[in-house]
Structure formats: C-alpha cells, structure tokens
Short mmCIF file of C-alpha atoms (C1' of nucleotides) in Angstrom, two decimals:
data_model
loop_
_atom_site.label_atom_id
_atom_site.label_comp_id
_atom_site.label_asym_id
_atom_site.label_seq_id
_atom_site.Cartn_x
_atom_site.Cartn_y
_atom_site.Cartn_z
CA MET A 1 -81.03 -80.00 -26.38
CA ALA A 2 -81.58 -76.25 -26.57
CA ARG A 3 -80.85 -73.85 -23.77
CA GLN A 4 -84.44 -72.59 -23.74
CA HIS A 5 -87.60 -74.21 -24.92
CA LYS A 6 -89.43 -72.35 -27.63
CA SER A 7 -92.78 -72.80 -25.84
CA ASP A 8 -92.14 -69.64 -23.81
CA GLU A 9 -92.43 -66.40 -25.72
CA ARG A 10 -90.09 -64.40 -23.51
CA TRP A 11 -87.46 -65.54 -21.15
CA LEU A 12 -84.68 -64.14 -19.01
CA PRO A 13 -81.63 -64.70 -21.16
CA MET A 14 -79.48 -66.36 -18.52
CA PRO A 15 -75.91 -66.19 -19.77
CA LEU A 16 -74.33 -69.32 -21.12
CA THR A 17 -71.91 -71.02 -18.73
CA ARG A 18 -68.80 -73.04 -19.41
CA ASP A 19 -70.46 -75.99 -17.71
CA GLN A 20 -73.38 -75.87 -20.11
CA VAL A 21 -70.98 -75.86 -23.03
CA ILE A 22 -69.10 -78.85 -21.66
CA GLU A 23 -72.18 -80.86 -20.66
CA THR A 24 -73.87 -80.31 -24.00
CA ALA A 25 -70.66 -81.25 -25.83
CA PHE A 26 -70.39 -84.40 -23.73
CA GLY A 27 -73.96 -85.32 -24.59
CA ILE A 28 -73.39 -84.95 -28.32
CA LEU A 29 -70.22 -87.02 -28.12
CA ARG A 30 -71.78 -89.73 -25.96
CA ASP A 31 -74.85 -90.13 -28.12
CA PHE A 32 -73.74 -89.23 -31.64
CA GLY A 33 -69.97 -89.54 -31.77
CA LEU A 34 -67.02 -87.38 -32.64
CA ALA A 35 -68.06 -86.71 -36.23
CA ASP A 36 -71.19 -84.95 -34.98
CA LEU A 37 -69.37 -82.90 -32.37
CA SER A 38 -68.56 -79.75 -34.32
CA MET A 39 -68.35 -76.32 -32.76
CA ARG A 40 -71.16 -75.20 -35.06
CA ARG A 41 -73.44 -78.07 -34.13
CA LEU A 42 -72.67 -77.46 -30.46
CA ALA A 43 -73.56 -73.77 -30.84
CA ARG A 44 -76.81 -74.69 -32.59
CA ASP A 45 -77.83 -76.99 -29.73
CA LEU A 46 -77.09 -74.17 -27.28
CA ASP A 47 -78.96 -71.54 -29.33
CA VAL A 48 -75.96 -69.30 -29.70
CA GLN A 49 -73.70 -68.22 -32.51
CA PRO A 50 -70.52 -70.30 -32.98
CA GLY A 51 -68.28 -67.43 -31.91
CA ALA A 52 -69.93 -67.32 -28.48
CA LEU A 53 -68.32 -70.65 -27.57
CA TYR A 54 -64.88 -69.12 -27.71
CA TRP A 55 -65.64 -66.95 -24.72
CA HIS A 56 -66.03 -70.07 -22.58
CA VAL A 57 -63.51 -72.37 -24.17
CA LYS A 58 -60.09 -71.71 -25.72
CA ASN A 59 -60.64 -73.95 -28.72
CA LYS A 60 -61.95 -77.35 -29.72
CA GLN A 61 -58.87 -79.19 -28.51
CA GLU A 62 -59.25 -77.79 -25.00
CA LEU A 63 -62.86 -78.94 -25.04
CA LEU A 64 -61.85 -82.44 -26.09
CA GLY A 65 -59.29 -82.47 -23.30
CA VAL A 66 -62.00 -81.77 -20.73
CA LEU A 67 -64.22 -84.44 -22.27
CA SER A 68 -61.34 -86.93 -22.10
CA VAL A 69 -61.03 -86.39 -18.36
CA MET A 70 -64.78 -86.90 -17.98
CA ILE A 71 -64.70 -90.08 -20.04
CA LEU A 72 -61.93 -91.55 -17.90
CA ALA A 73 -63.38 -90.35 -14.59
CA PRO A 74 -64.99 -93.75 -13.75
CA ALA A 75 -61.56 -95.37 -14.16
CA THR A 76 -59.61 -92.72 -12.29
CA PRO A 77 -58.67 -93.77 -8.76
CA GLY A 78 -59.33 -91.12 -6.15
CA PRO A 79 -56.64 -90.23 -3.60
CA ALA A 80 -58.46 -92.56 -1.20
CA ASP A 81 -57.55 -95.90 -2.73
CA GLU A 82 -53.79 -95.52 -3.01
CA VAL A 83 -52.44 -99.01 -3.26
CA ARG A 84 -55.59 -101.05 -3.32
CA ALA A 85 -54.44 -104.64 -3.57
CA THR A 86 -51.48 -106.81 -2.90
CA ASP A 87 -50.65 -108.10 -6.36
CA ALA A 88 -49.49 -105.34 -8.71
CA PHE A 89 -50.27 -107.42 -11.80
CA MET A 90 -53.80 -108.01 -10.61
CA ASN A 91 -54.18 -104.27 -10.16
CA LEU A 92 -52.97 -103.75 -13.71
CA ARG A 93 -55.53 -106.20 -15.03
CA LEU A 94 -58.35 -104.50 -13.15
CA GLN A 95 -57.18 -101.04 -14.13
CA ALA A 96 -56.94 -101.93 -17.79
CA ARG A 97 -60.46 -103.37 -17.73
CA ALA A 98 -61.81 -100.34 -15.93
CA ILE A 99 -60.29 -98.01 -18.51
CA ARG A 100 -61.76 -100.09 -21.33
CA GLN A 101 -65.21 -100.04 -19.75
CA ALA A 102 -65.06 -96.28 -19.26
CA LEU A 103 -64.06 -95.73 -22.88
CA LEU A 104 -66.81 -98.00 -24.17
CA LYS A 105 -69.53 -95.96 -22.47
CA VAL A 106 -68.97 -92.97 -24.74
CA ARG A 107 -69.13 -93.16 -28.51
CA ASP A 108 -65.64 -92.73 -30.00
CA GLY A 109 -64.37 -92.46 -26.43
CA ALA A 110 -61.09 -94.20 -27.26
CA GLU A 111 -60.42 -91.97 -30.26
CA VAL A 112 -61.01 -88.79 -28.27
CA VAL A 113 -58.83 -89.93 -25.41
CA ALA A 114 -56.11 -91.14 -27.78
CA LEU A 115 -56.09 -87.73 -29.43
CA THR A 116 -55.78 -85.90 -26.13
CA HIS A 117 -53.17 -88.35 -24.89
CA SER A 118 -50.99 -87.95 -27.97
CA LEU A 119 -51.10 -84.16 -27.82
CA ASP A 120 -50.30 -84.15 -24.12
CA PRO A 121 -49.37 -87.44 -22.50
CA GLY A 122 -49.41 -87.01 -18.77
CA SER A 123 -52.53 -84.89 -18.76
CA LEU A 124 -54.77 -87.89 -18.11
CA SER A 125 -54.09 -89.29 -14.67
CA ALA A 126 -55.95 -92.55 -15.34
CA LEU A 127 -53.38 -93.28 -18.04
CA ARG A 128 -50.49 -92.42 -15.76
CA GLN A 129 -51.42 -95.10 -13.22
CA PRO A 130 -50.07 -98.15 -15.10
CA ALA A 131 -46.50 -96.80 -14.96
CA HIS A 132 -46.68 -96.60 -11.16
CA GLU A 133 -48.14 -100.06 -10.99
CA PHE A 134 -45.42 -101.60 -13.17
CA ALA A 135 -42.87 -99.93 -10.91
CA SER A 136 -44.58 -101.44 -7.86
CA ALA A 137 -44.31 -104.75 -9.63
CA GLY A 138 -40.57 -104.38 -9.50
CA LEU A 139 -39.67 -103.12 -12.95
CA PRO A 140 -36.90 -100.51 -13.11
CA GLU A 141 -38.18 -97.02 -13.88
CA GLN A 142 -37.54 -96.90 -17.61
CA GLN A 143 -38.89 -100.38 -18.19
CA ALA A 144 -41.97 -99.60 -16.14
CA ASP A 145 -42.46 -96.55 -18.31
CA TRP A 146 -42.08 -98.50 -21.53
CA ALA A 147 -44.36 -101.28 -20.35
CA ALA A 148 -47.01 -98.72 -19.40
CA ARG A 149 -46.78 -97.08 -22.81
CA ALA A 150 -47.23 -100.45 -24.47
CA LEU A 151 -50.24 -101.20 -22.30
CA VAL A 152 -51.90 -97.82 -22.93
CA HIS A 153 -51.35 -98.11 -26.66
CA TYR A 154 -52.81 -101.57 -26.57
CA ILE A 155 -55.93 -100.43 -24.70
CA LEU A 156 -56.55 -97.36 -26.83
CA GLY A 157 -55.84 -99.18 -30.09
CA THR A 158 -58.05 -102.14 -29.31
CA VAL A 159 -61.02 -100.15 -28.04
CA SER A 160 -60.72 -97.57 -30.80
CA ASP A 161 -60.95 -100.37 -33.34
CA GLU A 162 -63.90 -101.94 -31.54
CA GLN A 163 -65.79 -98.66 -31.47
CA THR A 164 -65.07 -97.92 -35.12
CA ARG A 165 -66.49 -101.32 -36.05
CA ASN A 166 -69.51 -100.71 -33.85
CA GLY A 167 -70.10 -97.42 -35.60
CA LEU A 168 -69.83 -98.93 -39.05
CA THR A 169 -71.95 -101.93 -38.13
CA GLU A 170 -74.79 -99.77 -36.92
CA ALA A 171 -74.46 -97.49 -39.94
CA GLY A 172 -75.03 -100.61 -42.03
CA VAL A 173 -71.62 -100.44 -43.70
CA LEU A 174 -70.42 -103.58 -41.96
CA GLU A 175 -72.22 -106.66 -40.75
CA ALA A 176 -71.62 -107.67 -37.15
CA SER A 177 -68.72 -110.09 -36.76
CA LEU A 178 -67.64 -110.33 -33.13
CA ASP A 179 -70.15 -109.81 -30.37
CA GLY A 180 -69.39 -108.04 -27.13
CA ALA A 181 -68.30 -111.17 -25.29
CA ASP A 182 -65.78 -112.12 -27.96
CA GLU A 183 -64.40 -108.59 -28.01
CA GLU A 184 -63.87 -108.81 -24.28
CA ALA A 185 -62.20 -112.20 -24.52
CA ALA A 186 -59.87 -110.92 -27.24
CA PHE A 187 -59.04 -107.90 -25.10
CA ASP A 188 -58.33 -110.01 -22.05
CA PHE A 189 -56.14 -112.35 -24.06
CA GLY A 190 -53.93 -109.58 -25.43
CA LEU A 191 -53.82 -108.01 -22.00
CA GLY A 192 -52.67 -111.34 -20.62
CA LEU A 193 -49.84 -111.50 -23.14
CA LEU A 194 -48.49 -108.12 -22.14
CA LEU A 195 -48.71 -108.80 -18.42
CA ALA A 196 -47.25 -112.29 -18.72
CA GLY A 197 -44.38 -110.82 -20.69
CA ALA A 198 -43.78 -108.22 -18.02
CA ALA A 199 -43.98 -110.82 -15.26
CA THR A 200 -41.25 -113.00 -16.79
CA SER A 201 -37.80 -111.91 -17.97
CA PRO A 202 -37.31 -108.47 -16.39
CA THR A 203 -34.56 -107.71 -18.92
CA PRO A 204 -35.26 -109.22 -22.35
CA GLY A 205 -32.29 -109.02 -24.72
CA SER A 206 -32.44 -106.51 -27.56
CA GLN A 207 -31.89 -109.14 -30.24
CA MET B 1 -45.89 -80.24 -58.24
CA ALA B 2 -48.04 -79.18 -61.16
CA ARG B 3 -48.88 -81.33 -64.12
CA GLN B 4 -47.48 -78.76 -66.55
CA HIS B 5 -44.94 -76.03 -65.97
CA LYS B 6 -46.17 -72.55 -66.66
CA SER B 7 -43.01 -71.72 -68.64
CA ASP B 8 -44.57 -73.14 -71.82
CA GLU B 9 -47.37 -71.07 -73.29
CA ARG B 10 -49.19 -73.90 -74.98
CA TRP B 11 -49.09 -77.61 -74.32
CA LEU B 12 -50.84 -80.77 -75.33
CA PRO B 13 -53.33 -81.29 -72.49
CA MET B 14 -52.52 -84.92 -71.78
CA PRO B 15 -55.42 -86.35 -69.79
CA LEU B 16 -54.91 -86.91 -66.11
CA THR B 17 -54.28 -90.52 -65.13
CA ARG B 18 -55.18 -92.40 -61.96
CA ASP B 19 -51.48 -93.02 -61.40
CA GLN B 20 -50.74 -89.30 -61.42
CA VAL B 21 -53.49 -88.75 -58.87
CA ILE B 22 -52.10 -91.46 -56.62
CA GLU B 23 -48.45 -90.49 -56.95
CA THR B 24 -49.16 -86.84 -56.29
CA ALA B 25 -51.29 -87.74 -53.29
CA PHE B 26 -48.53 -89.97 -51.96
CA GLY B 27 -46.04 -87.13 -52.34
CA ILE B 28 -48.22 -84.70 -50.39
CA LEU B 29 -48.75 -87.26 -47.63
CA ARG B 30 -45.08 -88.26 -47.44
CA ASP B 31 -43.79 -84.69 -47.28
CA PHE B 32 -46.57 -82.70 -45.63
CA GLY B 33 -48.78 -85.14 -43.75
CA LEU B 34 -52.42 -86.08 -43.63
CA ALA B 35 -53.72 -82.63 -42.65
CA ASP B 36 -52.38 -81.24 -45.94
CA LEU B 37 -53.79 -84.04 -48.06
CA SER B 38 -57.17 -82.63 -49.01
CA MET B 39 -58.90 -83.37 -52.27
CA ARG B 40 -58.84 -79.66 -53.05
CA ARG B 41 -55.12 -79.30 -52.38
CA LEU B 42 -54.50 -82.41 -54.45
CA ALA B 43 -56.53 -80.97 -57.33
CA ARG B 44 -54.62 -77.69 -57.11
CA ASP B 45 -51.28 -79.49 -57.35
CA LEU B 46 -52.56 -81.34 -60.42
CA ASP B 47 -53.99 -78.18 -62.05
CA VAL B 48 -57.52 -79.54 -62.25
CA GLN B 49 -60.83 -78.80 -60.60
CA PRO B 50 -61.63 -80.87 -57.48
CA GLY B 51 -64.46 -82.68 -59.24
CA ALA B 52 -62.06 -84.11 -61.82
CA LEU B 53 -60.48 -86.36 -59.18
CA TYR B 54 -63.72 -88.29 -58.79
CA TRP B 55 -63.40 -89.63 -62.30
CA HIS B 56 -60.20 -91.46 -61.29
CA VAL B 57 -60.93 -92.30 -57.70
CA LYS B 58 -64.14 -93.27 -55.93
CA ASN B 59 -63.60 -91.04 -52.90
CA LYS B 60 -60.95 -90.00 -50.42
CA GLN B 61 -61.16 -93.22 -48.44
CA GLU B 62 -60.36 -95.32 -51.49
CA LEU B 63 -57.38 -93.09 -52.14
CA LEU B 64 -56.15 -93.54 -48.57
CA GLY B 65 -56.56 -97.28 -48.98
CA VAL B 66 -54.24 -97.28 -51.98
CA LEU B 67 -51.75 -95.10 -50.13
CA SER B 68 -51.85 -97.52 -47.18
CA VAL B 69 -50.83 -100.39 -49.44
CA MET B 70 -47.98 -98.28 -50.83
CA ILE B 71 -46.80 -97.32 -47.36
CA LEU B 72 -46.67 -100.95 -46.26
CA ALA B 73 -45.15 -102.24 -49.49
CA PRO B 74 -41.57 -102.35 -48.12
CA ALA B 75 -42.82 -104.55 -45.28
CA THR B 76 -45.00 -106.78 -47.42
CA PRO B 77 -43.39 -110.17 -48.09
CA GLY B 78 -43.56 -111.24 -51.72
CA PRO B 79 -44.76 -114.74 -52.62
CA ALA B 80 -41.07 -115.69 -52.86
CA ASP B 81 -40.13 -115.62 -49.21
CA GLU B 82 -42.84 -117.82 -47.79
CA VAL B 83 -41.49 -119.03 -44.49
CA ARG B 84 -38.15 -117.29 -44.31
CA ALA B 85 -36.68 -118.41 -41.04
CA THR B 86 -36.83 -121.22 -38.58
CA ASP B 87 -37.98 -119.42 -35.45
CA ALA B 88 -41.51 -118.04 -35.74
CA PHE B 89 -40.96 -115.58 -32.91
CA MET B 90 -37.85 -114.23 -34.58
CA ASN B 91 -39.87 -113.74 -37.73
CA LEU B 92 -42.47 -111.82 -35.75
CA ARG B 93 -39.79 -109.55 -34.30
CA LEU B 94 -38.38 -108.81 -37.72
CA GLN B 95 -41.80 -108.33 -39.27
CA ALA B 96 -42.90 -105.92 -36.58
CA ARG B 97 -39.74 -103.87 -37.01
CA ALA B 98 -40.12 -103.84 -40.79
CA ILE B 99 -43.69 -102.58 -40.49
CA ARG B 100 -42.59 -99.86 -38.08
CA GLN B 101 -39.79 -98.76 -40.40
CA ALA B 102 -42.15 -98.64 -43.37
CA LEU B 103 -44.67 -96.53 -41.43
CA LEU B 104 -41.99 -94.11 -40.22
CA LYS B 105 -40.92 -93.28 -43.77
CA VAL B 106 -44.19 -91.50 -44.53
CA ARG B 107 -45.54 -88.64 -42.45
CA ASP B 108 -48.65 -89.79 -40.53
CA GLY B 109 -48.11 -93.21 -42.09
CA ALA B 110 -49.37 -95.03 -39.00
CA GLU B 111 -52.52 -92.92 -38.77
CA VAL B 112 -53.40 -93.48 -42.41
CA VAL B 113 -52.81 -97.22 -42.17
CA ALA B 114 -54.73 -97.45 -38.89
CA LEU B 115 -57.67 -95.70 -40.51
CA THR B 116 -57.69 -98.05 -43.48
CA HIS B 117 -57.19 -101.07 -41.24
CA SER B 118 -60.11 -100.16 -38.99
CA LEU B 119 -62.46 -99.63 -41.92
CA ASP B 120 -61.42 -102.87 -43.57
CA PRO B 121 -59.17 -105.19 -41.59
CA GLY B 122 -57.87 -107.85 -43.89
CA SER B 123 -57.30 -105.46 -46.77
CA LEU B 124 -53.65 -104.93 -45.85
CA SER B 125 -51.69 -108.14 -46.34
CA ALA B 126 -48.67 -106.94 -44.38
CA LEU B 127 -50.92 -106.73 -41.33
CA ARG B 128 -52.34 -110.22 -41.96
CA GLN B 129 -48.93 -111.88 -41.71
CA PRO B 130 -48.56 -111.85 -37.91
CA ALA B 131 -51.60 -114.10 -37.49
CA HIS B 132 -50.03 -116.74 -39.73
CA GLU B 133 -46.76 -116.45 -37.86
CA PHE B 134 -48.38 -116.88 -34.44
CA ALA B 135 -50.12 -119.95 -35.81
CA SER B 136 -46.77 -121.29 -37.01
CA ALA B 137 -45.50 -120.69 -33.51
CA GLY B 138 -48.06 -123.20 -32.30
CA LEU B 139 -50.89 -121.04 -31.02
CA PRO B 140 -54.41 -122.36 -31.69
CA GLU B 141 -56.24 -120.40 -34.39
CA GLN B 142 -58.29 -118.06 -32.23
CA GLN B 143 -55.40 -117.27 -29.94
CA ALA B 144 -53.11 -116.66 -32.90
CA ASP B 145 -55.72 -114.24 -34.20
CA TRP B 146 -56.05 -112.42 -30.91
CA ALA B 147 -52.28 -112.23 -30.43
CA ALA B 148 -51.91 -110.79 -33.92
CA ARG B 149 -54.57 -108.18 -33.25
CA ALA B 150 -52.76 -107.17 -30.07
CA LEU B 151 -49.48 -106.91 -31.93
CA VAL B 152 -50.92 -104.84 -34.78
CA HIS B 153 -52.64 -102.48 -32.36
CA TYR B 154 -49.41 -102.13 -30.48
CA ILE B 155 -47.42 -101.28 -33.61
CA LEU B 156 -49.95 -98.81 -35.00
CA GLY B 157 -50.57 -97.16 -31.64
CA THR B 158 -46.91 -96.74 -30.79
CA VAL B 159 -45.82 -95.42 -34.18
CA SER B 160 -48.86 -93.18 -34.46
CA ASP B 161 -47.95 -91.58 -31.17
CA GLU B 162 -44.32 -91.24 -32.20
CA GLN B 163 -45.26 -89.52 -35.44
CA THR B 164 -47.71 -87.20 -33.75
CA ARG B 165 -44.97 -86.11 -31.35
CA ASN B 166 -42.56 -85.65 -34.24
CA GLY B 167 -45.08 -83.46 -35.99
CA LEU B 168 -45.71 -81.31 -32.93
CA THR B 169 -42.02 -81.08 -32.10
CA GLU B 170 -41.16 -79.77 -35.51
CA ALA B 171 -44.11 -77.41 -35.46
CA GLY B 172 -42.56 -75.97 -32.31
CA VAL B 173 -45.51 -76.95 -30.11
CA LEU B 174 -43.47 -79.52 -28.20
CA GLU B 175 -39.78 -79.71 -27.36
CA ALA B 176 -38.01 -82.92 -28.27
CA SER B 177 -38.11 -85.49 -25.47
CA LEU B 178 -37.13 -88.91 -26.77
CA ASP B 179 -34.71 -89.22 -29.67
CA GLY B 180 -34.97 -91.85 -32.39
CA ALA B 181 -32.84 -94.39 -30.56
CA ASP B 182 -34.94 -94.24 -27.40
CA GLU B 183 -38.14 -94.55 -29.39
CA GLU B 184 -36.76 -97.68 -30.99
CA ALA B 185 -35.68 -99.12 -27.65
CA ALA B 186 -39.13 -98.45 -26.19
CA PHE B 187 -40.73 -100.10 -29.20
CA ASP B 188 -38.50 -103.15 -28.94
CA PHE B 189 -39.19 -103.46 -25.25
CA GLY B 190 -42.97 -103.48 -25.66
CA LEU B 191 -42.63 -105.84 -28.57
CA GLY B 192 -40.57 -108.13 -26.37
CA LEU B 193 -43.31 -108.16 -23.72
CA LEU B 194 -45.96 -109.26 -26.20
CA LEU B 195 -43.79 -111.96 -27.74
CA ALA B 196 -42.56 -113.23 -24.38
CA GLY B 197 -46.15 -113.43 -23.24
CA ALA B 198 -47.10 -115.41 -26.31
CA ALA B 199 -44.11 -117.71 -25.92
CA THR B 200 -45.06 -118.70 -22.38
CA SER B 201 -48.41 -119.88 -21.08
CA PRO B 202 -50.37 -120.93 -24.18
CA THR B 203 -53.64 -120.68 -22.24
CA PRO B 204 -53.64 -117.92 -19.65
CA GLY B 205 -56.57 -118.11 -17.26
CA SER B 206 -59.45 -115.69 -17.74
CA GLN B 207 -59.17 -114.34 -14.18
"C1'" DA C 1 -68.94 -59.42 -19.25
"C1'" DC C 2 -70.87 -61.75 -22.81
"C1'" DC C 3 -72.71 -62.29 -27.32
"C1'" DT C 4 -73.96 -61.25 -32.44
"C1'" DG C 5 -72.90 -60.69 -37.28
"C1'" DA C 6 -70.04 -61.28 -40.52
"C1'" DA C 7 -66.23 -62.59 -42.39
"C1'" DC C 8 -61.87 -65.64 -43.61
"C1'" DA C 9 -60.04 -69.58 -45.26
"C1'" DC C 10 -61.09 -73.78 -45.76
"C1'" DC C 11 -63.51 -79.00 -46.32
"C1'" DG C 12 -65.69 -83.64 -49.44
"C1'" DT C 13 -68.82 -84.66 -52.91
"C1'" DT C 14 -72.17 -84.29 -56.80
"C1'" DC C 15 -73.63 -83.32 -61.28
"C1'" DA C 16 -75.35 -80.88 -65.42
"C1'" DA C 17 -73.06 -79.20 -69.08
"C1'" DG C 18 -69.36 -78.80 -72.14
"C1'" DT C 19 -65.49 -80.77 -75.39
"C1'" DA D 1 -64.02 -90.28 -72.12
"C1'" DC D 2 -62.73 -86.77 -69.32
"C1'" DC D 3 -63.15 -82.34 -67.33
"C1'" DT D 4 -65.19 -77.58 -65.89
"C1'" DG D 5 -68.25 -74.63 -63.30
"C1'" DA D 6 -71.01 -74.23 -59.94
"C1'" DA D 7 -73.32 -75.56 -56.37
"C1'" DC D 8 -74.53 -77.99 -51.67
"C1'" DA D 9 -73.76 -78.59 -47.12
"C1'" DC D 10 -70.55 -78.20 -44.22
"C1'" DC D 11 -65.87 -76.98 -41.09
"C1'" DG D 12 -62.74 -73.98 -36.93
"C1'" DT D 13 -61.58 -69.51 -35.64
"C1'" DT D 14 -61.37 -64.36 -35.24
"C1'" DC D 15 -63.00 -59.94 -34.17
"C1'" DA D 16 -65.27 -55.40 -34.51
"C1'" DA D 17 -69.35 -53.97 -32.88
"C1'" DG D 18 -73.19 -54.08 -29.97
"C1'" DT D 19 -75.62 -54.56 -25.18
#
DNA sequence: ACCTGAACACCGTTCAAGT
DNA sequence: ACCTGAACACCGTTCAAGT
C-alpha cells in the first residue's frame, strides 16, 4: 500500500511517479470503491502530502479519466481486429457484453466511466465503437449515433445500478435479491430489445 | 431565501417546520443544482445551525428521497386515471416522455432520482408504472420487469447526460452542441427502439 | 524538479447543553 | 419540543517555501 515499507530505517527517497499515483488510485478504486478514492486517502497510501499529487496529475477528474480508460481497456478493440465478424448486430451484442464485463471487474466501474463519459463523450474509444457498428448495420449516420447513445446509456445505467446494489448488499443495508446469473439474463434481455428495435423499422415514426 | 427578513429588528421566532426544510431544499435544487444542495447551505438559507435540520429530517438521503417524489409528481398518475388508453405501447411512450419532462424541470433532477431509485427501487411509483404497462402489453411477468428496468435506465441515463451537458454548457466549460429539439428527437428515437423491440419477438433467444 | 506545511473554503453528522 | 455550540472526521485544491 505504502511506497516504502517501514521495516527499513533509511531508504533512498525515490521520487514519486505518475504511474505510481495512477496504479495506487486504480487499486483503491478496484478494491474499495469510489467513495474511498479521495486525494487525501491516495496521498496517505503513497506516504506523501496531498499537495504532492498535483505535481503528477492535474486534478481528480483527470485521474478518473485515466482510470476510466484502464477500466475499459479489456473491452477496447485494438487496431488489429477492425471488423471482426460478419453480422454487425452480433458484434454489438458481443461488444456490449464485453463492456459490461470490464465494468463489473472494478468496484463502481460503471459510475466512474459514466462520469467521465458525461464530462467528455468521445474520450472513451470503447464507447465510440457502437456508433460505428450501427452504421455498419446500415443505419443512417444520425440514427446510428442515436442508437449508440441509447445503448451506452443502457449499459452504464444497468451496470451502475447492479454495482450500487452489490455495494449495499455487502454493506448489509440490502439483502441479496438477484444473483449474478439473473442480472446477466436481465441485461441480455434489455440488450435484445434495443438491438431488435434497431434491426426492424429503420425509420420509426415520431408519433 | 431566509426564514425572516433582516429588515425587522425583532420577530416571533416561529419554529422551523419540516415543510420549510423540504421546500427550501427543493428550491435550491431546482435553481442551483445538486452540488449546491448541502446541508450547511440549506441551514444557512433557513437561518439555523446545520444540526437543527436533523430534528426534521433523518439525513440527507431521506431528504433527497422526498425531493425525488416531488420531482416525479407531474409524471405520477393519480388513482383516477388507471388504464388511460387502449394501446399499452402508446401509454409507455407518453409515460416515458412525461417522466423526462418532469426530470428536466429540476436541475440535476435525473441524477437525484437515479440516486434514490438505486438505493431503493420501488420507492418511486412513477418508475413502477412501466412494468405494469409492459405486462398489459402481454409480456410475461419477468420479461415485463426486465423491459421496464431497461426503459427506466434508458430514461434516467439519457436525461442525466443531457442535464450534465446543460450544466457544463452554461458554466462555459462546453459549447452548446445539441439544442433542445435534437435532444428530444434523440430521446424519442431510442425510446422507439426499446418499444419496437418489446413489440416484436416476445422471446428473443439468449445467443 | 519535486515535495512539505499550511492554509482556504468547504462537507455530513452527532450530541450535550440550553430554552 | 426544538435549537445552539461545538466538535469529529473528513473533503479538493493552491501555493509559498524548502531541498
């Protein structure tokens, strides 16, 4: 947790690096959640004063932005796998599931990513993919964009809720209601609705 | 803003009421947003010490719960209009729009309601309606439930995003991108996807 | 270049003591 | 019954001053 173990009496005070700041922050978030990730707590774990962090990082929001990219990394396609499969809708299904799985690995992952996404949509490439995929599926640009926004909101909203319940359940505030399998089935069902809607009726009337 | 105007030198110190606390809190939220609604700011506006609030209200979360009900009140059907229309899907459209409109009237309305909803789903009757409506549309119970959860997440996620952008735009952090009409069109489009999906294929395969 | 010390302007909540 | 005063345990951020 700390930069140096206290067992040694004297030690070369290697300067703090930005990477250490980020990795330690990621660890706190992953294991304890967003409520525990304060700049002061982070400084304590690194054995520095809070002000020292601001040499390595602009502010807390920038830090959360970096963490958001790390959270989504497992669901971010590299430049290698451009257009992986034949069916665009199948790709969308797989992408949505991959994003959900990535978010679930980190406590409050969905909330952190939702925050970053709302402050700067477009900064998270994993969340930009669905728009391309809807376009490949044949939707006109604006509709593809709207469909992608709906899908991303659905993913972030659903997982955020799931993680909040998990947090409360394990804090003893709530008793467990749905287990993991049910949560996944519910997610897949809602996902199916959105994709089925996008597959039929390319231009639904406004009324 | 204050309970008593300073123009009078002496005044009968009428005791604070729970209603005053709630109304003043609602005003701060409506006009200034969630970031400005602190217990300390609320106490200042009421000319009392922060501790006094805890006589009238259990804690901040309870207060936000009450505010959530007030926010959704315009979209909460009274016991009069039970099953208003013939087409369940049309009802869902209208309900979803009514909820969105109600949320938009209060700054950070969607965020506050989302918070309350995640801590205690079922406590907000306006958000329980869609499940009944999907059931009326012929979906089996569990699917109606899942569809409703997807719809509610979609509404809260979309409006929350919209309001965050509005806040940043007017703070000068962002320049305006979509105007109100486009936001509404995007909302209606995503809504159409979900409802179209629910209208077709009652049992989409798990793959 | 990199960090400390100290401050600034805040939070939510509790609780003895007063009236 | 209702509120004050004061405390407790926190926040994010800035910045002169030190090394």
